[in-house]
XYZ file of N, CA and C in Angstrom:
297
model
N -17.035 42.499 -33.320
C -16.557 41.165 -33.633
C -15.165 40.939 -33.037
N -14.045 41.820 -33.189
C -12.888 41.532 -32.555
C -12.965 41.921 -31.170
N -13.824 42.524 -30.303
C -13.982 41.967 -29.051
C -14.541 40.981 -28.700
N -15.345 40.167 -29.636
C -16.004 39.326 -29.178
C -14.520 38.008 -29.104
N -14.105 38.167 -30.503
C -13.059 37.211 -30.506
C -11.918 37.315 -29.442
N -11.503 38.648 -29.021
C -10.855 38.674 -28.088
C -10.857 37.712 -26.164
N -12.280 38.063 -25.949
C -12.792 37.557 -25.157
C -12.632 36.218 -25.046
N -13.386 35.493 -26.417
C -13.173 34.482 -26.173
C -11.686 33.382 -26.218
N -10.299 34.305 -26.851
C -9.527 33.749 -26.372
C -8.819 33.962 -25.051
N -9.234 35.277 -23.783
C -9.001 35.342 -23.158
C -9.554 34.450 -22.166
N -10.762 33.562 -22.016
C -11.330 32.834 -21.545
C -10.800 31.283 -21.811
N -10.481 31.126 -23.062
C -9.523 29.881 -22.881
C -8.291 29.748 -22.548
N -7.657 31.247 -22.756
C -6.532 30.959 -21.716
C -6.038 31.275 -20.886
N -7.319 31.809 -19.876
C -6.417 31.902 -18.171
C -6.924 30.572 -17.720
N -7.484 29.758 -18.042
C -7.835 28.304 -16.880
C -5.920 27.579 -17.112
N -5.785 27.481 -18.710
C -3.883 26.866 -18.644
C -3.016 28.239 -17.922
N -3.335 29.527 -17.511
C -2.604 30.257 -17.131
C -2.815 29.901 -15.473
N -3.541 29.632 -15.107
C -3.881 29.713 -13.654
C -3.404 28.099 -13.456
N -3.072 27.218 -13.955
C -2.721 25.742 -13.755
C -0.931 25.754 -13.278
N -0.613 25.262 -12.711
C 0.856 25.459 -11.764
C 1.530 24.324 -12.906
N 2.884 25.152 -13.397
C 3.682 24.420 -14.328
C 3.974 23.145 -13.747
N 4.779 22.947 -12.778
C 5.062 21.654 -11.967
C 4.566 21.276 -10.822
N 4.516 20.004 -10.197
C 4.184 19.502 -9.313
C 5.375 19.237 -8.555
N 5.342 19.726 -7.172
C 6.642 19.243 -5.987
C 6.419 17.741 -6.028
N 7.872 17.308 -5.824
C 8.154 16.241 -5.719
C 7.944 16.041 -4.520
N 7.827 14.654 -3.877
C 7.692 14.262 -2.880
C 7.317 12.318 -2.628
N 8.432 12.051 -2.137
C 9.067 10.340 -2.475
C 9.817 10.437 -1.568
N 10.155 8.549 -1.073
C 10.746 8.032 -0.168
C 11.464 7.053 -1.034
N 12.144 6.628 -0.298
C 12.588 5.324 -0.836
C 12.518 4.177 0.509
N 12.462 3.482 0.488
C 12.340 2.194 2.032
C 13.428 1.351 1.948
N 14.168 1.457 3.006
C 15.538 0.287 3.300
C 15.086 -0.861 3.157
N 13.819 -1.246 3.667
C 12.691 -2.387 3.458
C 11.697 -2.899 2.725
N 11.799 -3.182 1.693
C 10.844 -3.185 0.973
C 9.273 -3.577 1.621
N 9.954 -5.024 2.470
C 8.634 -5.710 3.181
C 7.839 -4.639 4.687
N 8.270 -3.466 4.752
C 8.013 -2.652 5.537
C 6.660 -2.029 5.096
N 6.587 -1.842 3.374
C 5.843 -0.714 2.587
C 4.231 -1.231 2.955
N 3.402 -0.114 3.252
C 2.226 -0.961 3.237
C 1.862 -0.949 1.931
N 0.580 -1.467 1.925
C -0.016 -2.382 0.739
C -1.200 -1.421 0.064
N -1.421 -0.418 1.069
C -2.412 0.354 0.420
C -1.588 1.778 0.958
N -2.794 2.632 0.906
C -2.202 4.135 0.913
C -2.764 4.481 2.658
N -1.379 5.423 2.931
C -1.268 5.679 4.238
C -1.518 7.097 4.128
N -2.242 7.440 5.212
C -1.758 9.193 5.438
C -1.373 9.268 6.700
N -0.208 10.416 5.908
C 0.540 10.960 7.245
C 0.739 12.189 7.238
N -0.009 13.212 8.365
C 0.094 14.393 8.197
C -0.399 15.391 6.816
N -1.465 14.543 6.331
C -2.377 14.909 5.530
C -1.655 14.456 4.179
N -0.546 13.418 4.360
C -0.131 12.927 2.439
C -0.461 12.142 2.692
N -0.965 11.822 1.377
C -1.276 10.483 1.041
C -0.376 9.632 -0.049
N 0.359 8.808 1.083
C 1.810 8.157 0.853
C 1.221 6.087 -0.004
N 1.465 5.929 -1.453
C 1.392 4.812 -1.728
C 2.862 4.164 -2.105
N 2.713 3.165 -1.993
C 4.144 2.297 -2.169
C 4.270 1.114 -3.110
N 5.349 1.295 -3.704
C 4.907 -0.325 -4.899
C 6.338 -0.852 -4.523
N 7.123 -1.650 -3.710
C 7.938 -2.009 -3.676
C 8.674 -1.345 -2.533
N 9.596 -0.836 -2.751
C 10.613 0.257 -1.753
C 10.133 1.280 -2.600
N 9.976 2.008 -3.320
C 9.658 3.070 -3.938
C 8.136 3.419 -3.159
N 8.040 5.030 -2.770
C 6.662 5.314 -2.092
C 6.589 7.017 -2.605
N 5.348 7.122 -2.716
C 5.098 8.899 -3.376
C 4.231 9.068 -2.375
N 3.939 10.531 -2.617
C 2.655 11.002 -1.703
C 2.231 12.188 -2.723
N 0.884 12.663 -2.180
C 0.139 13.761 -2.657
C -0.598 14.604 -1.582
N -0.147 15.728 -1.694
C -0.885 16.856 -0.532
C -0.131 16.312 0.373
N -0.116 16.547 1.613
C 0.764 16.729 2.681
C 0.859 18.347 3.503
N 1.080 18.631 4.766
C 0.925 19.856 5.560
C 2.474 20.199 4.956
N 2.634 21.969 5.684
C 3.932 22.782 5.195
C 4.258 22.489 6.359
N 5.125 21.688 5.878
C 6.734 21.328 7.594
C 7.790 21.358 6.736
N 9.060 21.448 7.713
C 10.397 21.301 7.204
C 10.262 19.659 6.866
N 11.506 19.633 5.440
C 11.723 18.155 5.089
C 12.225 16.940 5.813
N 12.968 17.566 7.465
C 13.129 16.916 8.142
C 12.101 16.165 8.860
N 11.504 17.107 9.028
C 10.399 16.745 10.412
C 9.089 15.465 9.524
N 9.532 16.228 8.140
C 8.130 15.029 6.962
C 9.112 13.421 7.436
N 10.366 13.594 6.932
C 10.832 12.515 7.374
C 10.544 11.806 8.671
N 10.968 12.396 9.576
C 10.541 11.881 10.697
C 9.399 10.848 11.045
N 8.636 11.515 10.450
C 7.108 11.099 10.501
C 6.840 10.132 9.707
N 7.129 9.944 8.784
C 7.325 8.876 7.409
C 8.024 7.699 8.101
N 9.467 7.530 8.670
C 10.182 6.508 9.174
C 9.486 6.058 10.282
N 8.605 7.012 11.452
C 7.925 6.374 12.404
C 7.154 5.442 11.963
N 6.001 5.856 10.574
C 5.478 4.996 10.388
C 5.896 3.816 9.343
N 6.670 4.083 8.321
C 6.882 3.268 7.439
C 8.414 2.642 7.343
N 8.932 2.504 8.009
C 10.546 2.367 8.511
C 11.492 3.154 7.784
N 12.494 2.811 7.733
C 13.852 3.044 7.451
C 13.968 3.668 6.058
N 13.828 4.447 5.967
C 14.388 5.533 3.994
C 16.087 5.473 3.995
N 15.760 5.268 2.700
C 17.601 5.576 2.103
C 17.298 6.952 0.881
N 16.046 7.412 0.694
C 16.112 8.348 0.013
C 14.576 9.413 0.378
N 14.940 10.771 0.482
C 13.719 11.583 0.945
C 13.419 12.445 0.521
N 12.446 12.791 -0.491
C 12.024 14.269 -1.047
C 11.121 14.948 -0.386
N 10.873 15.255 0.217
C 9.663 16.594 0.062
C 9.108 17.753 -0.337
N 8.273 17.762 -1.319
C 7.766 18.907 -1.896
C 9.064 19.154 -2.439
N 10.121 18.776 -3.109
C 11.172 19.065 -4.069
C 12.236 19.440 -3.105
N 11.987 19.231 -1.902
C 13.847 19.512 -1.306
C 14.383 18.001 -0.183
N 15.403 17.602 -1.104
C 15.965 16.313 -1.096
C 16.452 16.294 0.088
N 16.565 15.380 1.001
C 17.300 15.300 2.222
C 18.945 14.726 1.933
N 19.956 15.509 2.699
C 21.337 15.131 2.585
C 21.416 13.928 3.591
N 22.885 12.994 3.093
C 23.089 12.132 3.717
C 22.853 12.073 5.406
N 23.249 13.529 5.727
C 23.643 14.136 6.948
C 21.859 13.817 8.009
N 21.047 14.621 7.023
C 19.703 14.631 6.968
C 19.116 13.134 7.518
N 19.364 12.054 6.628
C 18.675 11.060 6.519
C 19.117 10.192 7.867
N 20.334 10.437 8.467
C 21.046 9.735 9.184
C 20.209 9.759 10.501
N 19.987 11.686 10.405
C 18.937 11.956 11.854
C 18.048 11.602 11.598
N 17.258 11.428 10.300
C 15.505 10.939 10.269
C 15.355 9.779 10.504
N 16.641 8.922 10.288
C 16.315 7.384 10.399
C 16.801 7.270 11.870
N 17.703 7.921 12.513
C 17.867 7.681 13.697
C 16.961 7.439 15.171
């Protein structure tokens, strides 16, 4: 009996053990609001939606946060703010992505 009970709490809890505490961030912000599209874009495998100047994504390839930028301003213009996967771009950063 107490293996049986054992078991069965080991089975309910590796599925919450195997679940990833947080989710990487990953957001833009748009100098433009009227830039944002209207539905969801992918770029480089995220899938980037926008409600205003505010834009998120989900999934996305492993690149540096620069180069995500890059790619983001080609298509969606001008950011004043850049996360990827949780590492924020510096002023310094944003100056070259928007450049």
């Amino acid at each position: 009996m107490r293996t049986l009970l054992i078991a069965a709490l080991l089975a309910v809890a590796t599925p919450t053990l195997a679940t990833p505490a947080t989710v990487a961030d990953t957001s833009a912000t748009l100098a433009d609001a009227a830039s944002a599209p209207s539905g969801r874009v992918i770029i480089d495998g995220a899938t980037w939606r926008c409600e205003g100047d505010s834009c998120t994504a989900t999934g996305g390839s492993n690149q540096p946060a620069t180069r995500a930028c890059r790619r983001v301003v080609a298509r969606l213009g001008e950011v004043t703010a850049f996360t990827w996967k949780g590492t924020a771009l510096s002023a310094e950063e944003l100056a070259a992505c928007n450049a």
